[in-house]
mmCIF file of C-alpha atoms in Angstrom:
data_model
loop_
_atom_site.group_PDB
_atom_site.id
_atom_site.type_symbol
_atom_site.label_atom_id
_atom_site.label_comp_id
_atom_site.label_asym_id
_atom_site.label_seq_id
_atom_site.Cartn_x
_atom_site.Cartn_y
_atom_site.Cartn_z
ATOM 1 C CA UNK A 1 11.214 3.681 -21.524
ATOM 2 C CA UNK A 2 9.692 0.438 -21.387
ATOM 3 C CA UNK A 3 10.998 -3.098 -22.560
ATOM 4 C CA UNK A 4 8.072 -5.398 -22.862
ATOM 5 C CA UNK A 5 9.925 -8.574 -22.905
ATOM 6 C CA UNK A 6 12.373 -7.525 -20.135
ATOM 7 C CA UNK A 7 10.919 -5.936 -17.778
ATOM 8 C CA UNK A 8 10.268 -1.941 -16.570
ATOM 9 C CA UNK A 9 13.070 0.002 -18.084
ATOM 10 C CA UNK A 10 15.321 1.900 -15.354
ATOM 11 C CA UNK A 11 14.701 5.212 -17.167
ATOM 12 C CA UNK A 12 10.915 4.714 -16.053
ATOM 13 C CA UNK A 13 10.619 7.728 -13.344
ATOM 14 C CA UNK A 14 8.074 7.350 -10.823
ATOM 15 C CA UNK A 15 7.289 9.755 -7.736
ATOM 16 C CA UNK A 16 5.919 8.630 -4.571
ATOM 17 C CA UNK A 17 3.184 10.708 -3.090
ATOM 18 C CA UNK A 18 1.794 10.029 0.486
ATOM 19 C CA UNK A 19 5.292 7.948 0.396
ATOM 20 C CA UNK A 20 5.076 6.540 4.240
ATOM 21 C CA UNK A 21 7.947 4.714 5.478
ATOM 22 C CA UNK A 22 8.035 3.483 1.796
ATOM 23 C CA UNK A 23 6.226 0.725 0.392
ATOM 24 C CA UNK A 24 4.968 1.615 -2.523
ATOM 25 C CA UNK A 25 8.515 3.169 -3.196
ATOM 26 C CA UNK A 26 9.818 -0.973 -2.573
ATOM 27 C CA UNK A 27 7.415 -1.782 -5.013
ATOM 28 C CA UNK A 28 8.391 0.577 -7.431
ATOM 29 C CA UNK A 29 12.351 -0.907 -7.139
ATOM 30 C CA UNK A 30 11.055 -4.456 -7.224
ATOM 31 C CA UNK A 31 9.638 -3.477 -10.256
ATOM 32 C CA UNK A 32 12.873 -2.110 -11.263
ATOM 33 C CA UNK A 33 11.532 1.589 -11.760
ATOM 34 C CA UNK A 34 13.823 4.677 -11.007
ATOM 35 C CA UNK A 35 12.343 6.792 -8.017
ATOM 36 C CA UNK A 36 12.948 10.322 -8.249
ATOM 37 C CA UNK A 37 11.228 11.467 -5.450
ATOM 38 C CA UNK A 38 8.694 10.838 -3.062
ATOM 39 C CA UNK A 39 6.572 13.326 -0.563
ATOM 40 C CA UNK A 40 4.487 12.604 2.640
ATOM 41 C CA UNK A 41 3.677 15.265 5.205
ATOM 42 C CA UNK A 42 4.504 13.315 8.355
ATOM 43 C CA UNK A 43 7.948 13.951 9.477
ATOM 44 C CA UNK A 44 8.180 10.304 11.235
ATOM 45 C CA UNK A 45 7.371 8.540 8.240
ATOM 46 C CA UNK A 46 9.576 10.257 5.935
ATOM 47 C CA UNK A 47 12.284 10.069 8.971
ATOM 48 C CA UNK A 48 11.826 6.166 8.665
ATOM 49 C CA UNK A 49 11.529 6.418 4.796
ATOM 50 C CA UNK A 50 15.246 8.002 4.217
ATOM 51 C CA UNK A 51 16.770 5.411 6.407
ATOM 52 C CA UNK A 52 15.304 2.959 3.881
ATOM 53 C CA UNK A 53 15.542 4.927 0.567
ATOM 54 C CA UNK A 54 18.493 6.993 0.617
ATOM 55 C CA UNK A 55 18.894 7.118 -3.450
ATOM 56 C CA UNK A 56 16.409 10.561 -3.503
ATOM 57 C CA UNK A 57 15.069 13.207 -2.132
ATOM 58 C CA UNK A 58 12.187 12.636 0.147
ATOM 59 C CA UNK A 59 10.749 15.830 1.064
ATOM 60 C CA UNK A 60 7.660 17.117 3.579
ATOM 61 C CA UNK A 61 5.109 18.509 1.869
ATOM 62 C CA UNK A 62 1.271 19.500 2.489
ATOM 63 C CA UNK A 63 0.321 17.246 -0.716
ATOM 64 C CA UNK A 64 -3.650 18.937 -0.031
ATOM 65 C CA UNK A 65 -1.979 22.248 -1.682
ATOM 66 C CA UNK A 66 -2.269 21.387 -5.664
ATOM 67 C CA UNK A 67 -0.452 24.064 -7.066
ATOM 68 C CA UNK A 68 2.876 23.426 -4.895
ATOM 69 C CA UNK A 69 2.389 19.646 -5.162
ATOM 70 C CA UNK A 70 2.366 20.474 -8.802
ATOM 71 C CA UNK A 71 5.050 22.350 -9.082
ATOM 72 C CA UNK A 72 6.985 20.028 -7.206
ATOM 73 C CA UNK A 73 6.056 16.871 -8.849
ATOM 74 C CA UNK A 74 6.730 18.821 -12.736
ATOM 75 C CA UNK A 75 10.137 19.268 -11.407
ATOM 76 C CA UNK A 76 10.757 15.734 -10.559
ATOM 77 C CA UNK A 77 9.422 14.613 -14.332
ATOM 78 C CA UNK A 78 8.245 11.470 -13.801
ATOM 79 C CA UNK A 79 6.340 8.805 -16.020
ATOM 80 C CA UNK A 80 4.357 7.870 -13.803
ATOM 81 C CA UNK A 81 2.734 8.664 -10.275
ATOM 82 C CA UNK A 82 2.281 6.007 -7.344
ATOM 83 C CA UNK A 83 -0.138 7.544 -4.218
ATOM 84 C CA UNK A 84 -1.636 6.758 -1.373
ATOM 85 C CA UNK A 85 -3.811 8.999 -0.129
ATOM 86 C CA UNK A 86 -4.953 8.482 3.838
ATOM 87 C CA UNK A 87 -7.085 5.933 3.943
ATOM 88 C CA UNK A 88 -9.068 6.796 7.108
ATOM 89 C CA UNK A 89 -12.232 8.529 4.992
ATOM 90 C CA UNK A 90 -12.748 5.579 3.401
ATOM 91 C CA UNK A 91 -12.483 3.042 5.437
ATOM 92 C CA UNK A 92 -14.378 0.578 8.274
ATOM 93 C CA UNK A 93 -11.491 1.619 10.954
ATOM 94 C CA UNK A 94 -12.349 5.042 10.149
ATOM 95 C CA UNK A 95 -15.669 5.035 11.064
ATOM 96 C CA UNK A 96 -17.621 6.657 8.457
ATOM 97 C CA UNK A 97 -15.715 9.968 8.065
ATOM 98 C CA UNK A 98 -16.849 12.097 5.003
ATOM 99 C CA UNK A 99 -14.606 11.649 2.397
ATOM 100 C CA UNK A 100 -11.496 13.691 1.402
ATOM 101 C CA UNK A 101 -10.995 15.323 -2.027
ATOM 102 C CA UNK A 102 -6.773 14.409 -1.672
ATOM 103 C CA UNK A 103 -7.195 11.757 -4.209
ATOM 104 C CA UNK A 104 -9.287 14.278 -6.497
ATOM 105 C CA UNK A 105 -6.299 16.812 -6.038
ATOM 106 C CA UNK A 106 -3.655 14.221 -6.420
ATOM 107 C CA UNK A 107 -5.156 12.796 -9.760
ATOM 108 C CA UNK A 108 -5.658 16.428 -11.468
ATOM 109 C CA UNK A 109 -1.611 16.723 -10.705
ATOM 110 C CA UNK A 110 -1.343 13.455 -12.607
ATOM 111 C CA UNK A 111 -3.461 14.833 -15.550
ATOM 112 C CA UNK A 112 -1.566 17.947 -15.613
ATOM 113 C CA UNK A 113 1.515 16.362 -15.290
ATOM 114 C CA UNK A 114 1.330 14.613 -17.928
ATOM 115 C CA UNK A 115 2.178 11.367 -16.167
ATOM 116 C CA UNK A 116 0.370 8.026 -15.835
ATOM 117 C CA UNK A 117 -1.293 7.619 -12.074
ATOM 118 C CA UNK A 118 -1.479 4.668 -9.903
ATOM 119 C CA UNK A 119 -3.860 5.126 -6.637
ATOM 120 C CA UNK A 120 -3.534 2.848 -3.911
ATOM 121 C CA UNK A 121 -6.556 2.809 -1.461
ATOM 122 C CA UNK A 122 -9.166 0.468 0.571
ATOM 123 C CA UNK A 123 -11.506 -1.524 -1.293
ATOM 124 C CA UNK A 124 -14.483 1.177 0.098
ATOM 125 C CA UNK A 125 -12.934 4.053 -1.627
ATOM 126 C CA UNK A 126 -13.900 2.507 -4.485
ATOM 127 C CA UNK A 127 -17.322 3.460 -4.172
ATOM 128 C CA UNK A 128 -16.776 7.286 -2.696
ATOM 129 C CA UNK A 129 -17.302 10.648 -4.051
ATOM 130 C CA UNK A 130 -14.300 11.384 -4.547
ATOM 131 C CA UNK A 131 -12.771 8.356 -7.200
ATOM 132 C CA UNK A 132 -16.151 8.644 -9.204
ATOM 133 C CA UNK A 133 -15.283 12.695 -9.472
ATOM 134 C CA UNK A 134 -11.442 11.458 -9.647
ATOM 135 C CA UNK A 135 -12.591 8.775 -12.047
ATOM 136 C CA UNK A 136 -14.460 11.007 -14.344
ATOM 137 C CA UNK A 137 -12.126 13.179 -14.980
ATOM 138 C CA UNK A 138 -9.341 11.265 -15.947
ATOM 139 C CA UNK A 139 -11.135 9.735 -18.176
ATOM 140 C CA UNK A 140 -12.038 12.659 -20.182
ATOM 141 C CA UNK A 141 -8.596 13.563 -19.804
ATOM 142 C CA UNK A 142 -7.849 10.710 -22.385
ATOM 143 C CA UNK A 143 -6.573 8.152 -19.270
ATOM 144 C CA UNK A 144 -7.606 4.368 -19.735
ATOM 145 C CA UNK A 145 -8.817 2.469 -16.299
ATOM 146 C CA UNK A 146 -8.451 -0.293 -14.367
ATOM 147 C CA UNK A 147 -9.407 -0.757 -10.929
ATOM 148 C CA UNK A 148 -7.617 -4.216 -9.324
ATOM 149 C CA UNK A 149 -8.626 -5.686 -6.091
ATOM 150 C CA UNK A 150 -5.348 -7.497 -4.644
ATOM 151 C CA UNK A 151 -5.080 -9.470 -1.716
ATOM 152 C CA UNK A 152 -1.260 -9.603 -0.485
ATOM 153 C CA UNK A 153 -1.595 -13.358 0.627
ATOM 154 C CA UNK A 154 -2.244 -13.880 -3.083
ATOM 155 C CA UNK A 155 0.941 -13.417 -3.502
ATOM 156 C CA UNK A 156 3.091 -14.732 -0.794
ATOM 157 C CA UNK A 157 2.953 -12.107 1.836
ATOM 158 C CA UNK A 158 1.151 -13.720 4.682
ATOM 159 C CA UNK A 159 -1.669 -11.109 5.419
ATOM 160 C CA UNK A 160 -5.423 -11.085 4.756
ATOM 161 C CA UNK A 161 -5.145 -7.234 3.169
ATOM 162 C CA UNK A 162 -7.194 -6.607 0.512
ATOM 163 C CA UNK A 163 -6.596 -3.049 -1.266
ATOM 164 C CA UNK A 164 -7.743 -1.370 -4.524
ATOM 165 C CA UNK A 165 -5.142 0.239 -6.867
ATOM 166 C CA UNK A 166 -6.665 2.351 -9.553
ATOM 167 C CA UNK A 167 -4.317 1.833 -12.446
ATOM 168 C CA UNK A 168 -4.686 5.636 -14.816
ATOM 169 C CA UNK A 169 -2.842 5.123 -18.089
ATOM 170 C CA UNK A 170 -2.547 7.864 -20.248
ATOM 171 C CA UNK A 171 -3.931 7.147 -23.532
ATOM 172 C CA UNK A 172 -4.103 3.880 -22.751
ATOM 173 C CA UNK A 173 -6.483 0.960 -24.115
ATOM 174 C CA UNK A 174 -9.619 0.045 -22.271
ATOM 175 C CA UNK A 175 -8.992 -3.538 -23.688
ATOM 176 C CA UNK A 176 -5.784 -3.861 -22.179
ATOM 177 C CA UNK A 177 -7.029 -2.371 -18.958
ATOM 178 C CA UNK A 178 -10.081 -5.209 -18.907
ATOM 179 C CA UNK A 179 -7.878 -8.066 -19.671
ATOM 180 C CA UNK A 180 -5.541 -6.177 -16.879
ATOM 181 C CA UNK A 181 -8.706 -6.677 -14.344
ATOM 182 C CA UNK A 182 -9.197 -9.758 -15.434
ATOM 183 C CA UNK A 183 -5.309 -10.528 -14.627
ATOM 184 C CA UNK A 184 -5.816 -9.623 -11.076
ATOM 185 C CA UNK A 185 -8.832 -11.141 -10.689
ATOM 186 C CA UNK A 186 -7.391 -14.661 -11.465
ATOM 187 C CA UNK A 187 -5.075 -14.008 -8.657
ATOM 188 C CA UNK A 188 -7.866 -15.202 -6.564
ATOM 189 C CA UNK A 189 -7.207 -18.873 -7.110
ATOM 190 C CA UNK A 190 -3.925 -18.772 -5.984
ATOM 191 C CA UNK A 191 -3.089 -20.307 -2.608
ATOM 192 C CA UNK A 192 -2.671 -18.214 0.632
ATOM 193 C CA UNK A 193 0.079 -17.204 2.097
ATOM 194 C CA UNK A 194 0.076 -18.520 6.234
ATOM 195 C CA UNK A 195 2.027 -17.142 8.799
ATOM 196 C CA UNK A 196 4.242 -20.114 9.763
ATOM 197 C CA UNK A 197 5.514 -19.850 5.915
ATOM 198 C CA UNK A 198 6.957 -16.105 6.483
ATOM 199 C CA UNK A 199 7.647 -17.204 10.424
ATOM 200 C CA UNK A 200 8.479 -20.949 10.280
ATOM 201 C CA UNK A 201 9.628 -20.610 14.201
ATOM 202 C CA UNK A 202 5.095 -19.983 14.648
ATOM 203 C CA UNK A 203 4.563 -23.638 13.190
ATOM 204 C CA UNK A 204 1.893 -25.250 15.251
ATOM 205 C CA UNK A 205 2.126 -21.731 17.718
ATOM 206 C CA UNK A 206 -0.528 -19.068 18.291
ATOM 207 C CA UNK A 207 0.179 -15.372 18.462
ATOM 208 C CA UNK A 208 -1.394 -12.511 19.870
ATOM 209 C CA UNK A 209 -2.492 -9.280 17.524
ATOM 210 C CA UNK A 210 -5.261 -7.140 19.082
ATOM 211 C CA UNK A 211 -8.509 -7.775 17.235
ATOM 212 C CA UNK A 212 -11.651 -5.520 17.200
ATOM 213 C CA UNK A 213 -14.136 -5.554 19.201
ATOM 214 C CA UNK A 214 -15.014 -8.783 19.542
ATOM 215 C CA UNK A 215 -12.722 -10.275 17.164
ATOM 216 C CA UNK A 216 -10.095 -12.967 18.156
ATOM 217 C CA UNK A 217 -6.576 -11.706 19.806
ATOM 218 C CA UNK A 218 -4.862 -15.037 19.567
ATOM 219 C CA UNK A 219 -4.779 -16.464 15.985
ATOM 220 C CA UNK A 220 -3.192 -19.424 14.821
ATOM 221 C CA UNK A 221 -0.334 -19.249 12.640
ATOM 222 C CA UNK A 222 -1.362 -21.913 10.556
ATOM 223 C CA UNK A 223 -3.483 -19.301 8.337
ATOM 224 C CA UNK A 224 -2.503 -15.543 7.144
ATOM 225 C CA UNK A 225 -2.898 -12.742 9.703
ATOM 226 C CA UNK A 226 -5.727 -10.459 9.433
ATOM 227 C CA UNK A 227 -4.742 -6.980 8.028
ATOM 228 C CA UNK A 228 -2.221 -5.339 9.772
ATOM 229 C CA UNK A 229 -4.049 -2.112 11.358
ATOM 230 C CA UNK A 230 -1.904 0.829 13.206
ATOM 231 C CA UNK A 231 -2.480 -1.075 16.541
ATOM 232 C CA UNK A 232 -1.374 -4.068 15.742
ATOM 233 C CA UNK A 233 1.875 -4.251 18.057
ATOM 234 C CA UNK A 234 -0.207 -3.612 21.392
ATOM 235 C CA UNK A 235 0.515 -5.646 24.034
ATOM 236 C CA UNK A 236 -2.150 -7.554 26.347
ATOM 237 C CA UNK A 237 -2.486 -6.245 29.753
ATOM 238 C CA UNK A 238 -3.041 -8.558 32.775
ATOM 239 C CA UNK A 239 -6.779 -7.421 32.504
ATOM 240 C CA UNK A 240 -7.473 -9.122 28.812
ATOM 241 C CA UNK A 241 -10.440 -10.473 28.544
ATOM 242 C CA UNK A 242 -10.328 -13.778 26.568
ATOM 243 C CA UNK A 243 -12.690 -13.985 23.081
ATOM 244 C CA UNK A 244 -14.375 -16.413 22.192
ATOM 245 C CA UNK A 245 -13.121 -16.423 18.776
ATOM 246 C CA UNK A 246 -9.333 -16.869 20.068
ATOM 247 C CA UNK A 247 -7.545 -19.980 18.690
ATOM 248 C CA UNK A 248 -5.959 -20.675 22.247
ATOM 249 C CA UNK A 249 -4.824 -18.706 25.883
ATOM 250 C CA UNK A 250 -3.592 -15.607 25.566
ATOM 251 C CA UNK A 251 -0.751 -17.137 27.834
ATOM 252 C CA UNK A 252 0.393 -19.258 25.390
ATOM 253 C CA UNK A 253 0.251 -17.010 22.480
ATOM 254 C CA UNK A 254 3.650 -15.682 20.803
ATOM 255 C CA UNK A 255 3.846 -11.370 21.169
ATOM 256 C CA UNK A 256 4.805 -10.049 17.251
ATOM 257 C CA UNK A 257 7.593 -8.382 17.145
ATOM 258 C CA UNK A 258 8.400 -5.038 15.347
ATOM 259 C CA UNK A 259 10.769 -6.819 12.507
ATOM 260 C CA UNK A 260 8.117 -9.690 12.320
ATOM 261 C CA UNK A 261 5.239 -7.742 11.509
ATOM 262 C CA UNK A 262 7.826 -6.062 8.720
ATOM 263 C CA UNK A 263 7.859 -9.540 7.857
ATOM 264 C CA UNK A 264 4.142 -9.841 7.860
ATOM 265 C CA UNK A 265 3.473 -6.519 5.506
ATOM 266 C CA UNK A 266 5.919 -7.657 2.886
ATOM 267 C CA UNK A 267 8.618 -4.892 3.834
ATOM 268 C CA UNK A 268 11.169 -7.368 4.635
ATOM 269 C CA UNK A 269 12.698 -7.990 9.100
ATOM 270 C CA UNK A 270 16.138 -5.705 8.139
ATOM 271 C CA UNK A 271 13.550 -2.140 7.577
ATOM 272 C CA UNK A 272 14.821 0.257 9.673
ATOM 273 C CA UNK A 273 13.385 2.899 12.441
ATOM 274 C CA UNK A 274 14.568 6.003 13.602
ATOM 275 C CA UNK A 275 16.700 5.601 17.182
ATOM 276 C CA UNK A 276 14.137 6.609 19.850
ATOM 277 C CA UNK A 277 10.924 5.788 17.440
ATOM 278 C CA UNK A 278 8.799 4.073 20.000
ATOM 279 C CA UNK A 279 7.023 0.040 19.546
ATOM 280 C CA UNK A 280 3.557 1.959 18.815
ATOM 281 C CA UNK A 281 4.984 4.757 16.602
ATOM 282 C CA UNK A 282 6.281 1.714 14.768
ATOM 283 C CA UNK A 283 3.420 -0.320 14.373
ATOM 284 C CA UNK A 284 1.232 2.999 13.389
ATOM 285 C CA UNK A 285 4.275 3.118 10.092
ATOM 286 C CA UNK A 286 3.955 -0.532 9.745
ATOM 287 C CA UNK A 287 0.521 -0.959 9.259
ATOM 288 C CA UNK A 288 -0.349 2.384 7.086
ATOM 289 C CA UNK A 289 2.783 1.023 4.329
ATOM 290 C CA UNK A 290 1.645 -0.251 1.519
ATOM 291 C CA UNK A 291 2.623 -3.486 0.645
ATOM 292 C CA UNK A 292 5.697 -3.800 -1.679
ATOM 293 C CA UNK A 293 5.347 -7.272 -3.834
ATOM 294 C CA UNK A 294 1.821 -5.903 -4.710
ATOM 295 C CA UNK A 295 2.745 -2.787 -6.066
ATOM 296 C CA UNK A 296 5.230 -4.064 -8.140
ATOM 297 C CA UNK A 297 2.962 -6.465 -9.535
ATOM 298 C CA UNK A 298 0.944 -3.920 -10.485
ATOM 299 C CA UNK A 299 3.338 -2.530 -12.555
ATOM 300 C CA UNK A 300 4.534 -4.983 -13.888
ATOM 301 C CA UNK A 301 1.073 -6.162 -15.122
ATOM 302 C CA UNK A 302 0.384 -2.718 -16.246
ATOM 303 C CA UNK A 303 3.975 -3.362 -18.517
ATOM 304 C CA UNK A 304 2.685 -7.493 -19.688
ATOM 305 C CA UNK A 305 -0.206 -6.181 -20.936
ATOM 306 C CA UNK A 306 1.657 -3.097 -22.920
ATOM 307 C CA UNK A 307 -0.797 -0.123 -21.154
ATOM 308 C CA UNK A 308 2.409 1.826 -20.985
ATOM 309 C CA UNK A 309 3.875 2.145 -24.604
#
């Protein structure tokens, strides 16, 4: 199902767990994969994710219950597996919570699935309990891997984000899965991505996206944004307190709006919303998606280096 010289083969099936509103499921059609399904157990999400990905069934599922996800995801018969398990365990914005076991649970479907696994996550679940115990037994399962670290302004999306995918091929090569590594590793030296390139109108301008703590709140747009977090279309109140980090007045800075910061996370300004979905509701979809272009450049590094045969 795969053409190495042309590109992913449309009879590659893939299934979308922890789906969202859908970017890993843009990635995987960028790619030119065939989704045959995808699964997320937030109504709003997957209400936002049909409007944008009407070829499939998207369905709401408790993905923490293995034997059902199972059962599901055997029906679908994919080749491979994108997820994204929640994030929140793992990392700084979550504040230390213990770690979850959904991307143990979600990899032992993969291995019993028979399907190759990609796992999308923050760079600090890299070093959890739960991807060594994930880790280890996919690899005795016979599954080759390679764990990139991708910044999204690396490759023209103007954001700062930063995200491991775990890349689980199924009798794979560990050679092919080092020089893999070593593929997104070299992304590095690539030019960022600023602002003003995605939103030429910014050139020269400030905006305002609520930093933490004592972070700025007005950034110039002369440089990529910082990672898009679930706040990140608040407002400033008359009572903001200027930082001294900010790159200019808080009066003078541009307010993002919702197709923007689409713009800004790679999903594109036309993605669509539920009627009634509120500017917060948005921004909490916006900046859990994954980010499309790196997805599919996952995939199709995991096809240039001939992992999946």
């Amino acid at each position: 199902y795969l053409n190495i010289f042309g590109g992913v083969s449309k009879h590659m099936r893939v299934v979308d767990l922890f789906c969202g509103l859908g970017g890993s499921s843009a990635g995987v059609s960028l790619a030119g994969g065939t989704l045959v399904g995808a699964a997320d157990w937030c109504p709003r999400a997957l209400a936002a994710y049909r409007l944008n990905h009407a070829g499939h069934a998207a369905v709401e599922m408790d993905l923490s219950d293995t034997e059902a996800t199972l059962r599901w995801v055997r029906g679908r018969r994919p080749d491979v597996v994108v997820a994204s398990p929640p994030c929140q365990s793992y990392s700084t914005a979550g504040h230390g919570r213990a770690s979850c076991d959904l991307a143990v649970s979600t990899s032992r479907v993969a291995i019993r699935a028979e399907a190759h696994l990609i796992l999308e996550n923050v760079i600090p679940f890299l070093t959890g309990a739960a991807w060594r115990t994930a880790r280890g037994e996919l690899e005795a399962a016979g599954y080759s891997v390679a764990v990139l670290k991708i910044k999204a302004s690396h490759l023209g999306v103007a954001q700062k984000r930063r995200r491991a995918f775990c890349v689980c091929v199924r009798g794979g090569s560990r050679e092919a899965a080092l020089q893999l590594e070593r593929r997104a590793a070299a992304l590095a030296q690539r030019p960022d991505a600023c602002v003003h390139d995605a939103l030429p109108r910014l050139r020269g301008r400030t905006y305002f996206m609520l930093g933490c703590h004592r972070d700025a709140s007005v950034h110039t747009a002369d440089a990529p944004c910082k990672t898009l977090r679930t706040c990140c279309a608040t407002r400033w109140g008359s009572g903001y307190v200027p930082k001294a980090r900010d790159a200019g007045p808080v009066a003078d800075a541009h307010l993002l709006t919702v197709p923007e910061l689409c713009v800004l996370q790679g999903l594109g300004a036309d993605y669509r919303f539920p009627e009634g979905t509120s500017r917060s509701a948005k921004a909490k979809l916006i900046g859990n998606s994954v980010v499309p272009c790196c997805m599919a450049w996952v995939i199709q590094g995991v096809l240039g280096q001939g992992l999946w045969t």
